[in-house]
XYZ file of C-alpha atoms in Angstrom:
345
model
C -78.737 49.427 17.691
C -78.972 45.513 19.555
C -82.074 45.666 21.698
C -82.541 43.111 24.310
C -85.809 40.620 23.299
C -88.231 42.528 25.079
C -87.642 45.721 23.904
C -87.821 44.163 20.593
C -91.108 42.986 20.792
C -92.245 46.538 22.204
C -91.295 47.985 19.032
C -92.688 45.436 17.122
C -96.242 45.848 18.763
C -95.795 49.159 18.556
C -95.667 49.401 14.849
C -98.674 47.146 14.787
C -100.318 49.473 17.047
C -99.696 52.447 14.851
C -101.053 50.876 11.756
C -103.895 49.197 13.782
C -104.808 53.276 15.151
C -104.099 54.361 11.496
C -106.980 52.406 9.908
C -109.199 53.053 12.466
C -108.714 56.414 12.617
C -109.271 56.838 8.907
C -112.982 54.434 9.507
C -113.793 57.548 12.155
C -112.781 59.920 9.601
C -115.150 58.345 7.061
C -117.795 57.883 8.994
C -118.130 61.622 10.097
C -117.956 62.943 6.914
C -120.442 60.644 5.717
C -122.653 61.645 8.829
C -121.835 65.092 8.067
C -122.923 64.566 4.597
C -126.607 63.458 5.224
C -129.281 64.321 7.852
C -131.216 61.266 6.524
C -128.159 58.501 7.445
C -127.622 60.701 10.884
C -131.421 59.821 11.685
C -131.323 56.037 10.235
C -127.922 56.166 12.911
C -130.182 57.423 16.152
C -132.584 54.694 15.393
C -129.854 51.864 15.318
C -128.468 53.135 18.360
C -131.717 52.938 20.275
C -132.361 49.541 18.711
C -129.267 48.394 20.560
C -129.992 49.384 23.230
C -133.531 47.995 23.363
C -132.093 44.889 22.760
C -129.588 44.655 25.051
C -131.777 45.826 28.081
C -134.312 43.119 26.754
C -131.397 40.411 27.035
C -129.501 42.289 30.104
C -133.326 41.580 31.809
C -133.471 38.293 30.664
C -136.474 38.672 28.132
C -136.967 37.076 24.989
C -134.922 39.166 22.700
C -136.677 38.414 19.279
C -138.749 41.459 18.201
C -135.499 43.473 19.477
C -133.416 41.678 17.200
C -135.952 41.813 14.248
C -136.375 45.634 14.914
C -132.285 46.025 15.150
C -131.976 44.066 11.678
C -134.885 45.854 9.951
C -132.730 49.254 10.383
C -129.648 47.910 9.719
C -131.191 46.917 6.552
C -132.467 50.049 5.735
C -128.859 51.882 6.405
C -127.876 49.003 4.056
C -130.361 49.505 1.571
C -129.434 53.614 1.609
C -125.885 53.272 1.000
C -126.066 50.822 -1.736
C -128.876 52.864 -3.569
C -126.137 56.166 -3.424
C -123.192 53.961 -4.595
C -121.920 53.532 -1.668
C -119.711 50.535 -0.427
C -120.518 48.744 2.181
C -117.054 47.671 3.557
C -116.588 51.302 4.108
C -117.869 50.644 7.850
C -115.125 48.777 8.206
C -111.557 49.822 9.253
C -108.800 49.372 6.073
C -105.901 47.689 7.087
C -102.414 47.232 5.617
C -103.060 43.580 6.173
C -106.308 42.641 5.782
C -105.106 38.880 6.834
C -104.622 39.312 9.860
C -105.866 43.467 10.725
C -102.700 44.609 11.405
C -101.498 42.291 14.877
C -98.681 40.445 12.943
C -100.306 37.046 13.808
C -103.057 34.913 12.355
C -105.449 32.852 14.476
C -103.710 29.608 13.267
C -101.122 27.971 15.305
C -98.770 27.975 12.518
C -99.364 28.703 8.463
C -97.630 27.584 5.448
C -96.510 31.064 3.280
C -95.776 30.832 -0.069
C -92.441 29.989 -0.577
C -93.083 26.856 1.310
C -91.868 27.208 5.296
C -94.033 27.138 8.280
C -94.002 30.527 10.007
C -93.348 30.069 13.588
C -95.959 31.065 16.470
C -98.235 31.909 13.794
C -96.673 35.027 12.786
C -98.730 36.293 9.494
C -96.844 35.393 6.127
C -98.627 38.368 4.630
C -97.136 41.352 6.744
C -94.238 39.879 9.140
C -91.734 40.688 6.620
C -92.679 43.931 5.747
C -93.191 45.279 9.362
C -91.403 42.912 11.940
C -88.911 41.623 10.042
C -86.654 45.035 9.112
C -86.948 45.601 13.030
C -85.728 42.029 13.883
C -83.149 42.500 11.283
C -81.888 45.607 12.417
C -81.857 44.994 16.144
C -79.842 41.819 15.012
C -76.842 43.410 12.986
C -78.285 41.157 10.279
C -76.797 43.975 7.677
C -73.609 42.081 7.892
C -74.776 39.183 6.479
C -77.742 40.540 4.582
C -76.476 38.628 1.531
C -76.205 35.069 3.177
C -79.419 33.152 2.047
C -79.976 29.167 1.627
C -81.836 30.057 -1.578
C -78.145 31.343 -3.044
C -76.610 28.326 -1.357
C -74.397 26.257 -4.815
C -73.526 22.890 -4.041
C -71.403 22.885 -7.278
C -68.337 25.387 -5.385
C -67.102 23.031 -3.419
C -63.827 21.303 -4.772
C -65.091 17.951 -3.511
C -68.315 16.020 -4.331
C -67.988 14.505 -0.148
C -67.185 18.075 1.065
C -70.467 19.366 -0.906
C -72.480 16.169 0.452
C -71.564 17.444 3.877
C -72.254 21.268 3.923
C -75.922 20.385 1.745
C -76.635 17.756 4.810
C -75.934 20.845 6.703
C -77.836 22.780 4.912
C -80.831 20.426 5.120
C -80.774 20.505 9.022
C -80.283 24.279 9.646
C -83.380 25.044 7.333
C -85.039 22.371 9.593
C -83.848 24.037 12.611
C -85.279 27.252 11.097
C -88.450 26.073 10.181
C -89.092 24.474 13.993
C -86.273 26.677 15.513
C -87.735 25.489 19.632
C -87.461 21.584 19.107
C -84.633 21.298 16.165
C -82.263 24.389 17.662
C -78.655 23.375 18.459
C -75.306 24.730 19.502
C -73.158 24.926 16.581
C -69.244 25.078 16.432
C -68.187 26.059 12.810
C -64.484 25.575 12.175
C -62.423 25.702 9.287
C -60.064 27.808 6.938
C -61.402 31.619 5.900
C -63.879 31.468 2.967
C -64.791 27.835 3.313
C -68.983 29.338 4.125
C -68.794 29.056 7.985
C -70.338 32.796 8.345
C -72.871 32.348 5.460
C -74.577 29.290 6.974
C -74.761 30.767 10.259
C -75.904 34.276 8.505
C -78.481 32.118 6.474
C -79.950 30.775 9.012
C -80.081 33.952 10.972
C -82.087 35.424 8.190
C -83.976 32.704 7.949
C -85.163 32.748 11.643
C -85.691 36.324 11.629
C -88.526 36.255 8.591
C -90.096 33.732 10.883
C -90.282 36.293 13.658
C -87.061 35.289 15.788
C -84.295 37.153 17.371
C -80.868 36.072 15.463
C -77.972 38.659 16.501
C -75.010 38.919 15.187
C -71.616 40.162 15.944
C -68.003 39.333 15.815
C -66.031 37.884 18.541
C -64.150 41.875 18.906
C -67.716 43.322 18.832
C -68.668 40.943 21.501
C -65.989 41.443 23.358
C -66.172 45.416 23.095
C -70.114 45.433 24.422
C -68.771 44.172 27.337
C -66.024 46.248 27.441
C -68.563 49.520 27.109
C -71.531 47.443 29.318
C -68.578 47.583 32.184
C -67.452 50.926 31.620
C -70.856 52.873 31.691
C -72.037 50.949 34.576
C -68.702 51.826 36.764
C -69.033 55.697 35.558
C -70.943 57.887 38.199
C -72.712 59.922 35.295
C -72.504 57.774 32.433
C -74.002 59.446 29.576
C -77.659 58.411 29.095
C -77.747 57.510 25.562
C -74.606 55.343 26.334
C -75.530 53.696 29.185
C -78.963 52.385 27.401
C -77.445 51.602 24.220
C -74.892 49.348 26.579
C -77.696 47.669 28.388
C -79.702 46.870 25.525
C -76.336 45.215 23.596
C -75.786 43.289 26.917
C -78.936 42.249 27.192
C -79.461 41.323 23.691
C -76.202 39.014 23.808
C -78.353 37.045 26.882
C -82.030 37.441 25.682
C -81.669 36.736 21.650
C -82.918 33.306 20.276
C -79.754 32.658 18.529
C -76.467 34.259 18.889
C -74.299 34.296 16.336
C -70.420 34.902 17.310
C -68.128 35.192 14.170
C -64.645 34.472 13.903
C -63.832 33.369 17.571
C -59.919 34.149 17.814
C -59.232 36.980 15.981
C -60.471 38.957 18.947
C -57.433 41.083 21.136
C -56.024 39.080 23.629
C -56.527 42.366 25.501
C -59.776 42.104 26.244
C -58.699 41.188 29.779
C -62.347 39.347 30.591
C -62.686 37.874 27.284
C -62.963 34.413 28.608
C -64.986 35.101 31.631
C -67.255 37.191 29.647
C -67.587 34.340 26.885
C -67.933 31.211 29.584
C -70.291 33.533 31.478
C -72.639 34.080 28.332
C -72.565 30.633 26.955
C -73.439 29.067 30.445
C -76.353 31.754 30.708
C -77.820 31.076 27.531
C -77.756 27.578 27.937
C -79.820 27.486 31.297
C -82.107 29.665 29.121
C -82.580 27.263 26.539
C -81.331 29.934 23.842
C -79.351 28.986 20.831
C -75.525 29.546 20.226
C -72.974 29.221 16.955
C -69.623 30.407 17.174
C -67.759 30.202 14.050
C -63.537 30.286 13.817
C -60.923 29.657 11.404
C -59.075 27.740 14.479
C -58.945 24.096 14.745
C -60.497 22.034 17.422
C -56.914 21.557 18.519
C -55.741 25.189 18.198
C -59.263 26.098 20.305
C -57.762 23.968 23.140
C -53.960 25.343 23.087
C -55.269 29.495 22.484
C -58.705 29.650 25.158
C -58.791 28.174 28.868
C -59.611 24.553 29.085
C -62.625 24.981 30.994
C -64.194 27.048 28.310
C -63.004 24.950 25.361
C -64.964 21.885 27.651
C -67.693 23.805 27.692
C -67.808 24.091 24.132
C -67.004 21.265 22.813
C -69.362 19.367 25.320
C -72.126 21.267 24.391
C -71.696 22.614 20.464
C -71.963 20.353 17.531
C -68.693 20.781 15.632
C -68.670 20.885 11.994
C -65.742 20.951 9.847
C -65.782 23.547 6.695
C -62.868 22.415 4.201
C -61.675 23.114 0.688
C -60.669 26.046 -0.984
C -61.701 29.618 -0.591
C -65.406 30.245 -2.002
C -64.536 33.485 -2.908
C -61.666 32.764 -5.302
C -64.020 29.964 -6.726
C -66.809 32.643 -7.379
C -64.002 34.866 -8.870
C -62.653 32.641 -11.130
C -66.892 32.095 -12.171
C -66.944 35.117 -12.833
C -69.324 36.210 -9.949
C -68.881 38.793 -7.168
C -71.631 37.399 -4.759
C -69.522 37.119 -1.939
């Protein structure tokens, strides 16, 4: 199901949150059985209690704290020096967390960090957990299942039929994964045109992926499932009763479309020309996202020239003045990776 961005993030905190009460939780758990275990630590417990509290009255009143805090460490020493003589570790007063990088809030106290394979993880999202816990959510709110296999790691510069035509899409290649990496500076609008199979919908699903391991919003749809979420968001909100579940799953696509970091809108054109509002709807979307500062690539098989003579001129303008074209050319990837002998496509 799309989710608009702050839902999103609701769920992601919220599966934080759950691990976060899981581990400490399972710290109570231990620590009352242990208690339960042994009259002698409940007792060595009292007295640390009442040590605190001596010493916090003795700073609260603005006395010299000293022989509170030597009396608090001596017992704390002697709970230490209890467990250790029974075998007992001393991490266990401390909560166990999935991650122990960064206890289980998805972010480490660095600005950014470099993970291992090499790319700097945006607003300091932890390279230990993200994609295990954020990322399937991201992915999933995103439609990212439809390009699931689109990657720059699997990107071949050796399938394109020219060496200039595989200079150009590796250049392009080069500045998405830069966009990626510092997605709020280097973001741009991108207009992908070309014939089918020439790799306009696996850069644009590679750098989806990309953004959404570094914690960002990338959706993706088609330009007939972007046309039928407003078809739906239109419908349920003109209905007197609309059916709950509908209605919310119609918001949430709507508000997705205007609230994710990058939309992705595949194969502009092959959409029914009766969508009556497709071009309102589409004008209306690119001109909000781009007072938002969000992030746009439309991919077709049209031509620059065949955008002008099949959409309305003002929307083609709009494009065009604000979407960095790129030309995809050459023959169809996927009979090159037949005739390889590979099915990756």
């Amino acid at each position: 199901m799309i989710l608009s961005r702050d839902t999103l993030n609701r769920k992601i905190l919220a599966r934080y949150a759950a691990a976060r009460s899981r581990a400490e939780n399972d710290l109570a758990r231990r620590r009352e059985m242990l208690l339960e275990s042994s009259p002698e630590l409940q007792t060595i417990e009292a007295d640390l209690a009442r040590a605190r509290g001596t010493w916090l009255a003795a700073k609260a009143a603005g006395h010299d704290p000293t022989e509170a805090e030597a009396g608090l460490d001596a017992i704390r020493e002697s709970r230490d020096t209890w467990l250790r003589a029974r075998g007992l570790n001393l991490d266990d007063d401390v909560p166990e967390y999935e991650c122990s990088h960064c206890g289980d809030r998805g972010v480490i106290d660095l600005v950014a960090h470099t993970s291992a394979t090499g790319y700097t993880l945006a607003s300091g999202t932890c390279p230990h957990c993200w994609g295990n816990t954020a990322a399937p959510l991201i992915q999933a709110a995103g439609q990212l299942q439809y390009v699931r296999n689109c990657n720059f790691a699997d990107f071949d510069v050796t399938l394109f039929s020219t060496a200039a035509q595989g200079r150009a899409m590796e250049a392009l290649r080069q500045a998405l994964e830069l966009s990626a990496d510092n997605f709020a500076v280097e973001g741009r609008d991108w207009l992908f045109h070309g014939l089918p199979g020439t790799g306009k919908t696996f850069m644009a699903g590679s750098l989806a992926n990309a953004l959404a391991e570094r914690g960002l919003y990338a959706l993706y749809m088609t330009a007939t499932g972007f046309n039928e979420i407003f078809e739906e968001y239109r419908l349920m909100r003109r209905m007197f009763q609309p059916d709950p579940v509908r209605l919310e799953q119609a918001e949430e696509a709507y508000a997705g479309i205007h609230t994710a970091d990058l939309l992705i809108i595949d194969d502009l054109g092959t959409e029914s020309p009766y969508f009556q509002s497709r071009l309102a709807d589409l004008s209306a979307t690119l001109q909000s996202r781009e007072q938002h500062g969000l992030r746009t690539i439309i991919t077709t098989n049209l031509s620059v020239a065949d955008l002008g003579r099949t959409y309305d001129e003002r929307l083609v303008s709009r494009i065009m003045g604000r979407f960095e074209p790129v030309p995809f050319r050459g023959e169809d990837l996927r009979l090159v990776l037949r005739r390889k002998g590979r099915t990756d496509v």
